[in-house]
PDB file of C-alpha atoms (C1' of nucleotides) in Angstrom:
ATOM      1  CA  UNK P  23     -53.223  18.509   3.250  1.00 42.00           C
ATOM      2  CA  UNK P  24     -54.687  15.201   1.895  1.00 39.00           C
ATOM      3  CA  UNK P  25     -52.638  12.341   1.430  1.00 38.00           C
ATOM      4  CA  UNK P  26     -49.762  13.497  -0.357  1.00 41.00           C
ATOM      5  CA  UNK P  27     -49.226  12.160  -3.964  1.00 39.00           C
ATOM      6  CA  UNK P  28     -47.866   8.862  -3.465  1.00 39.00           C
ATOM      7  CA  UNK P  29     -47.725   6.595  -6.411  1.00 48.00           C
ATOM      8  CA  UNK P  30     -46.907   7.512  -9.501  1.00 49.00           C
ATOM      9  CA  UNK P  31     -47.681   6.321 -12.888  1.00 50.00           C
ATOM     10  CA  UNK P  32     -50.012   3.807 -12.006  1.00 44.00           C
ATOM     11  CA  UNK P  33     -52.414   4.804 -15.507  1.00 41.00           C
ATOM     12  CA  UNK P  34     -50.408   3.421 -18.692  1.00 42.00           C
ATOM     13  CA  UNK P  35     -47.887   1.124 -17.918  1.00 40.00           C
ATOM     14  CA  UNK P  36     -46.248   1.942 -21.041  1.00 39.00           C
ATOM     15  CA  UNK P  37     -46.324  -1.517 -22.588  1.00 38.00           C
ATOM     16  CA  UNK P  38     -42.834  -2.284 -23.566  1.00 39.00           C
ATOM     17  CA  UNK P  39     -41.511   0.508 -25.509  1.00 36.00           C
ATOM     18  CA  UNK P  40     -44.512   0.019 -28.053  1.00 33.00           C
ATOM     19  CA  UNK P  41     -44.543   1.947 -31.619  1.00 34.00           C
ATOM     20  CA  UNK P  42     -46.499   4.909 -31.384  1.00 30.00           C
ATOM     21  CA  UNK P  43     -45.038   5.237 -27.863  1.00 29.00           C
ATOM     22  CA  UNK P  44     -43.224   8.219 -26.819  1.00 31.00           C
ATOM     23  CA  UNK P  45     -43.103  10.599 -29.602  1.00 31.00           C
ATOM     24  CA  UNK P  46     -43.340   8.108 -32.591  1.00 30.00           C
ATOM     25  CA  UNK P  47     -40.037   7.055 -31.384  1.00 32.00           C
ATOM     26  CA  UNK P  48     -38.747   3.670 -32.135  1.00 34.00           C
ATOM     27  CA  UNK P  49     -37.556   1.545 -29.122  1.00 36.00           C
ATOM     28  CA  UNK P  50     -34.118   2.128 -28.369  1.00 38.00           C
ATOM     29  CA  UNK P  51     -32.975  -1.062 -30.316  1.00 36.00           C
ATOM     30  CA  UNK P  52     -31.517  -1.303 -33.565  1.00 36.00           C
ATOM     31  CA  UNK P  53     -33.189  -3.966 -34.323  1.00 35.00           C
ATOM     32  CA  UNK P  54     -35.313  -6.508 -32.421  1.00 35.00           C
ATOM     33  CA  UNK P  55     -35.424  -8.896 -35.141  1.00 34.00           C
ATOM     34  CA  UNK P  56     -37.586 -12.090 -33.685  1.00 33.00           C
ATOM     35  CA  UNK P  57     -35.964 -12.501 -30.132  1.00 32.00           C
ATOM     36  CA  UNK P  58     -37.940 -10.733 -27.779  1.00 34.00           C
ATOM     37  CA  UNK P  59     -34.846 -10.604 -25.305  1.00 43.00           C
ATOM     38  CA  UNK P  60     -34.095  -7.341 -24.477  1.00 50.00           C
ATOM     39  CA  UNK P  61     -30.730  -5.528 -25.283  1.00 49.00           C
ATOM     40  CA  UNK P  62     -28.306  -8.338 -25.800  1.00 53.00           C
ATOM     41  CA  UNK P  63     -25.389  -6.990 -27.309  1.00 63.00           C
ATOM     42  CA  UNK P  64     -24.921  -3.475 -26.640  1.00 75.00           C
ATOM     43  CA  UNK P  65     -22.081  -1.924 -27.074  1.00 82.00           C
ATOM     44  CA  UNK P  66     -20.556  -0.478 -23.725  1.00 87.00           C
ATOM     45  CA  UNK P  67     -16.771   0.647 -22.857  1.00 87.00           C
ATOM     46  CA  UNK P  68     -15.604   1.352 -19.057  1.00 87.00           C
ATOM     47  CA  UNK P  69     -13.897   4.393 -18.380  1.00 83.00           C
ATOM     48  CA  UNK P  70     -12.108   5.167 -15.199  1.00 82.00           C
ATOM     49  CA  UNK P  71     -11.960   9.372 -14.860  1.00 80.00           C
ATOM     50  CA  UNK P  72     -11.722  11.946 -12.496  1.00 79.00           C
ATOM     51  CA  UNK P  73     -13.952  13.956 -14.341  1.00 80.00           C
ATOM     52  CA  UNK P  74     -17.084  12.139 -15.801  1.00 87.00           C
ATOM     53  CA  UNK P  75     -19.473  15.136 -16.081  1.00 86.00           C
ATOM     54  CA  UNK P  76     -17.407  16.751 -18.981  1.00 81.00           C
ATOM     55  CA  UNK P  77     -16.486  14.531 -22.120  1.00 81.00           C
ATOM     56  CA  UNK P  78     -17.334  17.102 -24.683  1.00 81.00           C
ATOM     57  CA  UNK P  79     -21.521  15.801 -24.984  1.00 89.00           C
ATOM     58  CA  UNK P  80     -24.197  17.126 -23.245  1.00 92.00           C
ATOM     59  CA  UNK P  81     -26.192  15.104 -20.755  1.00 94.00           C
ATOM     60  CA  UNK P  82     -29.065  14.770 -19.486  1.00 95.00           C
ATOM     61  CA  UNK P  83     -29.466  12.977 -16.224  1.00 96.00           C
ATOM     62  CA  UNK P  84     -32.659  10.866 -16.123  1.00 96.00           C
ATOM     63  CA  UNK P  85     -32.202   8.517 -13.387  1.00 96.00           C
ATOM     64  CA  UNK P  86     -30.178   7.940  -9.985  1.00 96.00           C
ATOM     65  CA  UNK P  87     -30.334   4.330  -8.238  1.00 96.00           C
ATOM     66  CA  UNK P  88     -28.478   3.209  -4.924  1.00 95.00           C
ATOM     67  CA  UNK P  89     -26.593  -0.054  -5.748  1.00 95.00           C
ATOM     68  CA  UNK P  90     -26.698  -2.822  -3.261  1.00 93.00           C
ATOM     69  CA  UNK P  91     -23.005  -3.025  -2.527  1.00 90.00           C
ATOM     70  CA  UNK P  92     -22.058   0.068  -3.623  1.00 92.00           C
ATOM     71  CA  UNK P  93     -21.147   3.486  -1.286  1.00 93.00           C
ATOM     72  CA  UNK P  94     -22.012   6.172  -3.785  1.00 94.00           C
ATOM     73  CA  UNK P  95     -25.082   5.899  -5.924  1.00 95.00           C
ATOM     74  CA  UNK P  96     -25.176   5.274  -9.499  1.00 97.00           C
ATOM     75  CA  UNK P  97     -26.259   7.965 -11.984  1.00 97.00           C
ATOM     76  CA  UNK P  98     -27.834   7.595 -15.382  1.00 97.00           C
ATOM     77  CA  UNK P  99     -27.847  10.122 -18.101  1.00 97.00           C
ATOM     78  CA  UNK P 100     -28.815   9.881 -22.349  1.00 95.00           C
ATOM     79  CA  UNK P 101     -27.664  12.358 -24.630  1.00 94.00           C
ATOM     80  CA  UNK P 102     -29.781  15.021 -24.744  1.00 93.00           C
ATOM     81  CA  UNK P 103     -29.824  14.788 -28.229  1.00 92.00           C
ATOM     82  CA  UNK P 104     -32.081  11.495 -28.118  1.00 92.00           C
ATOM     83  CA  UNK P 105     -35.460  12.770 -29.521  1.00 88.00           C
ATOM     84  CA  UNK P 106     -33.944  15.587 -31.890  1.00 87.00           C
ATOM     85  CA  UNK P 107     -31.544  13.434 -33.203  1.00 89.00           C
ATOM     86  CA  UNK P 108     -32.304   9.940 -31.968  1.00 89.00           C
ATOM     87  CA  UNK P 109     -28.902   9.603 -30.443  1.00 92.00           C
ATOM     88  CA  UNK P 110     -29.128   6.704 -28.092  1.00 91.00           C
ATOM     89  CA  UNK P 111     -25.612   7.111 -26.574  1.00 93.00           C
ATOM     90  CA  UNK P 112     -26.076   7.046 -22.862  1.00 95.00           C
ATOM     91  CA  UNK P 113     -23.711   6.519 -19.676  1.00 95.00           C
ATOM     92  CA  UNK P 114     -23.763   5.542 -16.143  1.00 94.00           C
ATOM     93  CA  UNK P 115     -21.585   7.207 -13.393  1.00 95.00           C
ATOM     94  CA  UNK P 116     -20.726   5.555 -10.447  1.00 95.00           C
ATOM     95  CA  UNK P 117     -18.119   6.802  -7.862  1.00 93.00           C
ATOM     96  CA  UNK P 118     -15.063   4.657  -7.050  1.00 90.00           C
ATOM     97  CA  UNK P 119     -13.672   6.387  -4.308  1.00 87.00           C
ATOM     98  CA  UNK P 120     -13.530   8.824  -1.680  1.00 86.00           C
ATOM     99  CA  UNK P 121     -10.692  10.841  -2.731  1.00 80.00           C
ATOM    100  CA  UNK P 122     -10.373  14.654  -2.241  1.00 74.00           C
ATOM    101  CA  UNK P 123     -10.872  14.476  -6.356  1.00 74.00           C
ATOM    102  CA  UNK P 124     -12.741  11.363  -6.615  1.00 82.00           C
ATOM    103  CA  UNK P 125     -12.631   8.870  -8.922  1.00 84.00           C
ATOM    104  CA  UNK P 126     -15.395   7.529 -11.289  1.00 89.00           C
ATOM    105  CA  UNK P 127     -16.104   4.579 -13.446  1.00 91.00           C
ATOM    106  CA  UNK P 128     -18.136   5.840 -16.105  1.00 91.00           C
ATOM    107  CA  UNK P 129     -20.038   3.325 -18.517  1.00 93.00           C
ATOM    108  CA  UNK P 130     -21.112   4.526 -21.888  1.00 92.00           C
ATOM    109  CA  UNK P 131     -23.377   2.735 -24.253  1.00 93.00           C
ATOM    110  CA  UNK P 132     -23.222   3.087 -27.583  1.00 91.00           C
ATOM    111  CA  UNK P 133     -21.481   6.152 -29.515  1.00 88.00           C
ATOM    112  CA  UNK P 134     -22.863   8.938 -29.825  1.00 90.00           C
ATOM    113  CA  UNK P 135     -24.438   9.895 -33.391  1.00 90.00           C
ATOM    114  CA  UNK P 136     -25.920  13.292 -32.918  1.00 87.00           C
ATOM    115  CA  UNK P 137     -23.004  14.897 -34.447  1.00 82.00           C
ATOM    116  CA  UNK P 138     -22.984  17.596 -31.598  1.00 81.00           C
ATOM    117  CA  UNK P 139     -20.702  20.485 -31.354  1.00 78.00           C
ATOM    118  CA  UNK P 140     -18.338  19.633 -28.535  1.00 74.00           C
ATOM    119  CA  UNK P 141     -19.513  21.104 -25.295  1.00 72.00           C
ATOM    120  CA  UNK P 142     -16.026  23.011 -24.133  1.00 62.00           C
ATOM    121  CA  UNK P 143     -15.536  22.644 -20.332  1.00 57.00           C
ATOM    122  CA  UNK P 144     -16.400  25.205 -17.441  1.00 55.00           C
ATOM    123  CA  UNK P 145     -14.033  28.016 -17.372  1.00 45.00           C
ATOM    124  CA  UNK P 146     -13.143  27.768 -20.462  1.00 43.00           C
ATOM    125  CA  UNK P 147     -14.969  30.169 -21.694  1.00 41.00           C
ATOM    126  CA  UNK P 148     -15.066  32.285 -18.230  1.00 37.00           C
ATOM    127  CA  UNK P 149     -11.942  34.940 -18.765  1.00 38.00           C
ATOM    128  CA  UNK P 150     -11.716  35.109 -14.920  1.00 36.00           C
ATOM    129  CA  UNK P 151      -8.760  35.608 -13.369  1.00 31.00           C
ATOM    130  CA  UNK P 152      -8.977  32.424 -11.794  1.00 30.00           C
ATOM    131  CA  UNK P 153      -7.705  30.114 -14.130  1.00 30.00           C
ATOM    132  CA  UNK P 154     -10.165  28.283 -16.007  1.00 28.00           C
ATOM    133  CA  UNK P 155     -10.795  24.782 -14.003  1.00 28.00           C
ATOM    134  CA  UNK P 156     -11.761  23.467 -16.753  1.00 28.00           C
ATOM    135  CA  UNK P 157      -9.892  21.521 -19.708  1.00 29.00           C
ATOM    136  CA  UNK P 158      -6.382  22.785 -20.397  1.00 31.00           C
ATOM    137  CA  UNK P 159      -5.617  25.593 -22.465  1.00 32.00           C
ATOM    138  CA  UNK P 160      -2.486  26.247 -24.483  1.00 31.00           C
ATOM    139  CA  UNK P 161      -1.887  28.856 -26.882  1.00 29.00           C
ATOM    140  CA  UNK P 162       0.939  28.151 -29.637  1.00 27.00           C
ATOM    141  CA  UNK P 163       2.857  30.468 -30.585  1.00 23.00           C
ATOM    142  CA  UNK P 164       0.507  33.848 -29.424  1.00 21.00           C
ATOM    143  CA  UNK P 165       0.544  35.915 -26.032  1.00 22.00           C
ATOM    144  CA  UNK P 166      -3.011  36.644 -26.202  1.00 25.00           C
ATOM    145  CA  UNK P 167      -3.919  33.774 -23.632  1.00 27.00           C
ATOM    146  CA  UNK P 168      -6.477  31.881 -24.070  1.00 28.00           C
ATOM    147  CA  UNK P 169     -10.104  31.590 -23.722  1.00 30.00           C
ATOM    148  CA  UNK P 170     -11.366  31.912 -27.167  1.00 29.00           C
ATOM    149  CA  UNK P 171     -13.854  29.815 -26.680  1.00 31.00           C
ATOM    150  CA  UNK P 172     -17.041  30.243 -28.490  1.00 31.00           C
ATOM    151  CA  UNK P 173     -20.442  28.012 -27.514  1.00 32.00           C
ATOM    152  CA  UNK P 174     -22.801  26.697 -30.170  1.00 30.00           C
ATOM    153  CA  UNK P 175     -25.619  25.565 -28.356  1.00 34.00           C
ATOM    154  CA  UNK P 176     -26.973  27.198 -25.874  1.00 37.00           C
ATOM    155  CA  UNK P 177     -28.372  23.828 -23.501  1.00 37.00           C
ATOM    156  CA  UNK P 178     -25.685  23.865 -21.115  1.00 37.00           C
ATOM    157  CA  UNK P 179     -27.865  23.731 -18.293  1.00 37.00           C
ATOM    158  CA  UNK P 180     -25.842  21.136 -15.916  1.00 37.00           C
ATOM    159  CA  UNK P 181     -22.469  22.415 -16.897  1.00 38.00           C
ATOM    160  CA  UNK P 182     -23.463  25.624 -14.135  1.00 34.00           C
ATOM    161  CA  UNK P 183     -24.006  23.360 -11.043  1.00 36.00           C
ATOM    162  CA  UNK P 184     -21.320  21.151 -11.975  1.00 37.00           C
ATOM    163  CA  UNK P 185     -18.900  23.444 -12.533  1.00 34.00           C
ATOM    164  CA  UNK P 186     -18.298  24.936  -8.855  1.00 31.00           C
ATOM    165  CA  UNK P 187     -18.034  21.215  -7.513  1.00 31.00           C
ATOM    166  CA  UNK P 188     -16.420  18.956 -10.066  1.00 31.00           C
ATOM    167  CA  UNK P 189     -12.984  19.467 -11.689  1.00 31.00           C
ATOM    168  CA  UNK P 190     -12.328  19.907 -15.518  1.00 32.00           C
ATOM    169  CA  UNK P 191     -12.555  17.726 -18.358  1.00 32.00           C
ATOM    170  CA  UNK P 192     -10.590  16.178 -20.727  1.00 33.00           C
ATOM    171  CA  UNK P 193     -10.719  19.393 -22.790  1.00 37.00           C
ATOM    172  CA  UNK P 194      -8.066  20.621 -24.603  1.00 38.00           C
ATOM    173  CA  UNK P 195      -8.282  24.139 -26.426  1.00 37.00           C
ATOM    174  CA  UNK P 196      -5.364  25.366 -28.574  1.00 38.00           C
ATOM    175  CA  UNK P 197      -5.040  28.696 -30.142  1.00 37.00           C
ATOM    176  CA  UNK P 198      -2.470  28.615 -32.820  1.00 35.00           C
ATOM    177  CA  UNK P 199      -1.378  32.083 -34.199  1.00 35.00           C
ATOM    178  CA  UNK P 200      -0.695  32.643 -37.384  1.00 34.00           C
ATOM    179  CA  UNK P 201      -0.312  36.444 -37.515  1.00 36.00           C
ATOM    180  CA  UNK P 202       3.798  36.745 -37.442  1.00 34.00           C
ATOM    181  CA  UNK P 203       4.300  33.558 -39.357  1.00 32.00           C
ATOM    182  CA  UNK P 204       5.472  33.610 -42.842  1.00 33.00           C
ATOM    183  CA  UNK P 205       2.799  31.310 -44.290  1.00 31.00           C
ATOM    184  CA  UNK P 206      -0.590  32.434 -45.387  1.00 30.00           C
ATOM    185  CA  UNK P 207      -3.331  31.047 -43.424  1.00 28.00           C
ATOM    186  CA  UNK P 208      -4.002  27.954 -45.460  1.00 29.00           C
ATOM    187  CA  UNK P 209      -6.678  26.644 -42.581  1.00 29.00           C
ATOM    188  CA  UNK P 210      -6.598  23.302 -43.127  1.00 30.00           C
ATOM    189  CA  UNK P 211      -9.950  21.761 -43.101  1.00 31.00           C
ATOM    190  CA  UNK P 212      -9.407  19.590 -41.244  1.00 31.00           C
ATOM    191  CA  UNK P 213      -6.745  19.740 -38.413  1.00 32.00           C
ATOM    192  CA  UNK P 214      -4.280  16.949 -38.544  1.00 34.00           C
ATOM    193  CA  UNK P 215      -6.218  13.878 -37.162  1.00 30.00           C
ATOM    194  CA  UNK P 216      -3.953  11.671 -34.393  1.00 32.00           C
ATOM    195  CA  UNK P 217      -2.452   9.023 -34.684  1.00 29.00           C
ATOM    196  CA  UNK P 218      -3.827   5.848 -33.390  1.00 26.00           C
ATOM    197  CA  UNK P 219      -0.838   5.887 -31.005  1.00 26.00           C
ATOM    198  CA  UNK P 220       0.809   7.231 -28.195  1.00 27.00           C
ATOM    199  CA  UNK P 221       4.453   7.390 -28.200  1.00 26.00           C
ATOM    200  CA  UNK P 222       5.720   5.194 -25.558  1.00 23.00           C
ATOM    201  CA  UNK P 223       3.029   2.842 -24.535  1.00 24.00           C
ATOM    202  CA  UNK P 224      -0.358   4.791 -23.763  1.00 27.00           C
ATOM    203  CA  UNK P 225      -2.913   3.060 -25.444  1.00 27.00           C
ATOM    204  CA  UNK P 226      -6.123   4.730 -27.264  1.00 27.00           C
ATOM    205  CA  UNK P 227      -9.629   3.641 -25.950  1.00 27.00           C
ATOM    206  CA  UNK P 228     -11.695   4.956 -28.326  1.00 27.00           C
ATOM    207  CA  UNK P 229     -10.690   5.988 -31.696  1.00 27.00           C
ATOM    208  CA  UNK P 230     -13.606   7.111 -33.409  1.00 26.00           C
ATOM    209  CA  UNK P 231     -14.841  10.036 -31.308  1.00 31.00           C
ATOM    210  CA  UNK P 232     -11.481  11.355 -31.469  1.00 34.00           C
ATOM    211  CA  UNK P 233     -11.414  13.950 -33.800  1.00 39.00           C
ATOM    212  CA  UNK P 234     -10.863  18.006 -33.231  1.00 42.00           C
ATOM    213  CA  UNK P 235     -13.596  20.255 -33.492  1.00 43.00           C
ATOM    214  CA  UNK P 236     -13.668  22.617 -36.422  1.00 42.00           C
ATOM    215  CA  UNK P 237     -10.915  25.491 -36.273  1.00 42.00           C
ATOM    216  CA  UNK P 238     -12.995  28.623 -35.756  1.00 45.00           C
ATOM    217  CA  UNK P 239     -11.231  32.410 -35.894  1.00 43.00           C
ATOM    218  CA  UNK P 240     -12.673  35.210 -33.634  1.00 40.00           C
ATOM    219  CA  UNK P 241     -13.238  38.444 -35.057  1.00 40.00           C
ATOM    220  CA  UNK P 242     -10.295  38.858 -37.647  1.00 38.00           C
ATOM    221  CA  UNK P 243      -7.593  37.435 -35.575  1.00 36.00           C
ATOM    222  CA  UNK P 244      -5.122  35.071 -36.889  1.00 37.00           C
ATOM    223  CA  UNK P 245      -5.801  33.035 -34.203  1.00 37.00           C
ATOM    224  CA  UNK P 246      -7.230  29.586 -35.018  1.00 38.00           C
ATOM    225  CA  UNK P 247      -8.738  27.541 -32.445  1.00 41.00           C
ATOM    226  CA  UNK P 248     -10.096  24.541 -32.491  1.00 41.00           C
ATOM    227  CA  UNK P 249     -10.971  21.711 -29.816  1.00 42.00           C
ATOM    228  CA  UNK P 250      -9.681  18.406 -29.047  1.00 45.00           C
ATOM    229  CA  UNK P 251     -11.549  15.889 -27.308  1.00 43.00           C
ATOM    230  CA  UNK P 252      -9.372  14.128 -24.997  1.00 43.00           C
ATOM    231  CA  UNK P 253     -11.514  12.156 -23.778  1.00 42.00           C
ATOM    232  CA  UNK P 254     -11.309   9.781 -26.280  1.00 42.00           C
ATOM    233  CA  UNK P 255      -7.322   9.626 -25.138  1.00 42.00           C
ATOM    234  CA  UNK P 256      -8.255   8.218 -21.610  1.00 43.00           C
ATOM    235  CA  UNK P 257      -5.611  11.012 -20.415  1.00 42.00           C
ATOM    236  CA  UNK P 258      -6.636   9.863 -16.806  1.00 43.00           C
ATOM    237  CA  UNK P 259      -6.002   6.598 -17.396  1.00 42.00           C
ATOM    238  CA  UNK P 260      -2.575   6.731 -18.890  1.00 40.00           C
ATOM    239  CA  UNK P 261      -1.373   9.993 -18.168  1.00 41.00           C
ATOM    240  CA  UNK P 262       0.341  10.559 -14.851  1.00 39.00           C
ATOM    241  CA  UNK P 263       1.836  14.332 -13.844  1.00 39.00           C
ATOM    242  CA  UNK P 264       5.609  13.868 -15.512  1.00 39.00           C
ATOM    243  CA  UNK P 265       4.306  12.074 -18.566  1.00 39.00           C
ATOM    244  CA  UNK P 266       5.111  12.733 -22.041  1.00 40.00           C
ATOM    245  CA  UNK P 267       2.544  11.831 -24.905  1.00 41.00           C
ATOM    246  CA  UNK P 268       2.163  12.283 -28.968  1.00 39.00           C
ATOM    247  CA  UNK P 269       0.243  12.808 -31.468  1.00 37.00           C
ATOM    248  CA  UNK P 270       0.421  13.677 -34.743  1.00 38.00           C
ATOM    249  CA  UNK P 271       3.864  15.506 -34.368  1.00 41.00           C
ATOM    250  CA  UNK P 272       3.249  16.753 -31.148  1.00 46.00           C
ATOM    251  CA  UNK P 273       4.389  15.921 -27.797  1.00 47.00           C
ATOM    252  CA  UNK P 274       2.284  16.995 -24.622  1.00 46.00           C
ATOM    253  CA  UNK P 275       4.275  16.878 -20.896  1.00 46.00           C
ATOM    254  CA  UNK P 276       2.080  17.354 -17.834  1.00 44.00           C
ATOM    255  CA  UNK P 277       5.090  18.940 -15.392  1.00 42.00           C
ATOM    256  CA  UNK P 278       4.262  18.445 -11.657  1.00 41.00           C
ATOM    257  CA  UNK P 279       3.639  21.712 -10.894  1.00 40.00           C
ATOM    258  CA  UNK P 280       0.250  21.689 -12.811  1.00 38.00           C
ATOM    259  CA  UNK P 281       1.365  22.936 -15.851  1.00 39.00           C
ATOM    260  CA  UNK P 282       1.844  21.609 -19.445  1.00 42.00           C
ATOM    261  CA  UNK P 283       4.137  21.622 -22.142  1.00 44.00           C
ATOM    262  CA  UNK P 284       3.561  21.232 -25.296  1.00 43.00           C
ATOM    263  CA  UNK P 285       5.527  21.266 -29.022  1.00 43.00           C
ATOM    264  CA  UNK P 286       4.354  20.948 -32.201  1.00 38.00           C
ATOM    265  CA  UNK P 287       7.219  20.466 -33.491  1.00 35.00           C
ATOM    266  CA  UNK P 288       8.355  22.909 -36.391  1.00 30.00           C
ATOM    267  CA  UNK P 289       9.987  24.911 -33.559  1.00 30.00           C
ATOM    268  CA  UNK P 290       6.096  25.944 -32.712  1.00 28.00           C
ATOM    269  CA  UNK P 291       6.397  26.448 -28.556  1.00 27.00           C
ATOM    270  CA  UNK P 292       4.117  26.350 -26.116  1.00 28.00           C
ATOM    271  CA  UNK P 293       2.804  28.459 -23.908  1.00 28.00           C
ATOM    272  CA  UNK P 294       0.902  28.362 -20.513  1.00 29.00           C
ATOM    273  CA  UNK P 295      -1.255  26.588 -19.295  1.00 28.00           C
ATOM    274  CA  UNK P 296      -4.074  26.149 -16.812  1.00 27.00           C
ATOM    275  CA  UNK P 297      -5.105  22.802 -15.081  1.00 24.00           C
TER     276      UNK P 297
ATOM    277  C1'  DT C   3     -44.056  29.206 -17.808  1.00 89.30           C
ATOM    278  C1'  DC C   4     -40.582  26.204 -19.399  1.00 89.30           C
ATOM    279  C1'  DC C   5     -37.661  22.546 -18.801  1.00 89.30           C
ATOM    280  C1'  DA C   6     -33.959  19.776 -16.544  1.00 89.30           C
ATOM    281  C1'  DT C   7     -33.541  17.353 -12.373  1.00 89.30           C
ATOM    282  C1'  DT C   8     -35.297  14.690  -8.586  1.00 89.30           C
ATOM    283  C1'  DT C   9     -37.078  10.676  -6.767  1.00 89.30           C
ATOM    284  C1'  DG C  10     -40.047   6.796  -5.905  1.00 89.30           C
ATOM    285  C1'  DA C  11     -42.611   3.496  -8.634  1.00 89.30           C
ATOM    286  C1'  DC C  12     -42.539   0.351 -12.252  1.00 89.30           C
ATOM    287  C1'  DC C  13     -40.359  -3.066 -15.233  1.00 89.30           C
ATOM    288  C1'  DC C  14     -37.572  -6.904 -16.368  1.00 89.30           C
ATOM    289  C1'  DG C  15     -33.904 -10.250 -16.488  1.00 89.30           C
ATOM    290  C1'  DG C  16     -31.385 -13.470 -13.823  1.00 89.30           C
TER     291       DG C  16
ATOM    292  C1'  DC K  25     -37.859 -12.569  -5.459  1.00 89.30           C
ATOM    293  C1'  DC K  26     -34.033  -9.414  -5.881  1.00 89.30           C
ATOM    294  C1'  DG K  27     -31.250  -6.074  -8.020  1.00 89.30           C
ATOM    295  C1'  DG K  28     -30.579  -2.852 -11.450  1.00 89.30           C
ATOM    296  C1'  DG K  29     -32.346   0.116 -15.242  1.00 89.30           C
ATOM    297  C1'  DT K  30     -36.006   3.265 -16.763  1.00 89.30           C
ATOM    298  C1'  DC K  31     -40.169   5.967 -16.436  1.00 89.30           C
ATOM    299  C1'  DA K  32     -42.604   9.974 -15.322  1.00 89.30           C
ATOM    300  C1'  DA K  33     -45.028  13.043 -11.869  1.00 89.30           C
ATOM    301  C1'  DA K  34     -43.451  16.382  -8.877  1.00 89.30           C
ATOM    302  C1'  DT K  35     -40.145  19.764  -7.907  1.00 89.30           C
ATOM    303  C1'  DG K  36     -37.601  23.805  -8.410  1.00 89.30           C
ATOM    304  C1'  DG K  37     -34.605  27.094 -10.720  1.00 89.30           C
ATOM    305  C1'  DA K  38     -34.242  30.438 -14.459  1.00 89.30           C
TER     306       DA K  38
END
DNA sequence: TCCATTTGACCCGG
DNA sequence: CCGGGTCAAATGGA
């Protein structure tokens, strides 16, 4: 046992971000123009959450620093989209307090432009008999529960860890049946966007990310599902157990027991749901 | 063997 | 110089 492998990188100090760096990839700037100051307007947003492992992207965690006044240390993660797709959204996750569910301040930096399929939460695609733990599901209209969930990409690595110690995300996965309604399917393209506003006084954080996956069917049911990404709500902000909010037509109620409600409105009720 | 995470060193701005 | 952000070799799980 020689001397163990202390330092590391000590050969090529990787002179500031040069071209013909790191896989021919440009510096993580827009555009450096003249100024050689680094990164002076970047685009961050705070986030307060209970759950800041699961906002619909996938991670990758590539740093972890103790913060001088801090009690938790801070974690660092990029999208790991960033050399496929050269996505340079990336966040920082630093722990708030020490709840039983603990709460997080979560700092992103710049939006995300990968163009990802949502990642759907833990659990929901489980069918255990536990509920799923993860997002909330709701199924309009159907008894055929939920869990219709159906993964795209296949690089869910820290979604398995995180899963048995963090709770759920922001998730929200409806299955609407359309098999005893009157109407043809019609999918619409697009699902009805929401509004930019909640009904009483719950204001929107982020706008732009918030748009619903594309409605998929399993197998030849009528049952279209499709994902929102509530995340870009701020539910746990805003949205205390009791609460009512709307979009587009519907109205969501978390009841204290854990459950939701939900209407869509054209006498479309809601069914059960996990939390 | 592959690849994401870990973890201490390195870098840089204030 | 200090504090915070990033790099990258080592580690370890699948």
């Amino acid at each position: 046992m020689a001397s163990p492998p202390r330092l590391k990188r000590k050969q090529q100090p990787n002179q500031h971000y040069g071209q013909g760096g790191v896989f021919g990839l440009s510096p993580p700037e827009p555009a450096p123009r003249d100024s050689r100051k680094r990164r002076k307007d970047k685009h961050t947003w705070i986030k307060h959450t209970l759950t800041p492992y699961f906002d619909g992207h996938l991670w990758r965690k590539y740093g972890q620093k103790v913060i001088k006044d801090a009690p938790y240390p801070r974690l660092y993660f990029r999208c790991s989209y960033r050399e496929d797709r050269r996505c340079l959204a990336s966040k920082l996750v630093q722990q708030m307090t020490h709840d039983d569910p603990p709460l997080y301040e979560v700092t992103y930096t710049y939006e995300h432009t990968c163009n990802a399929a949502p990642v759907p939460a833990p659990g929901v695609d489980a069918e255990d008999e536990r509920p799923a733990s993860g997002g909330l599901v709701l199924s309009f209209g159907s008894s055929s529960g939920a869990g219709h969930s159906r993964r795209r990409d296949e690089r869910t690595m820290q979604l398995q860890e995180e899963r048995q110690q963090f709770v759920p995300s922001p998730f929200l996965t409806m299955n609407l049946d359309y098999s005893n309604s009157s109407q043809q399917h019609a999918f619409p393209s697009s699902v009805p966007p929401p509004t930019t506003s909640w009904s009483p006084s719950f204001p929107i954080v982020e706008s732009s990310s918030a748009s619903p996956s594309t409605p998929w069917t399993d197998d030849d049911d009528d049952i279209l599902t499709w994902d929102w990404d509530l995340s870009a709500y701020d539910f746990d902000e805003h949205l205390q157990l009791g609460d009512h909010a709307q979009f587009s037509g519907s109205s969501f109620s978390w009841k204290p027991d854990g459950s939701a409600l939900a209407n869509l409105g054209m006498g479309i009720e809601v069914k059960g749901v996990t939390f």
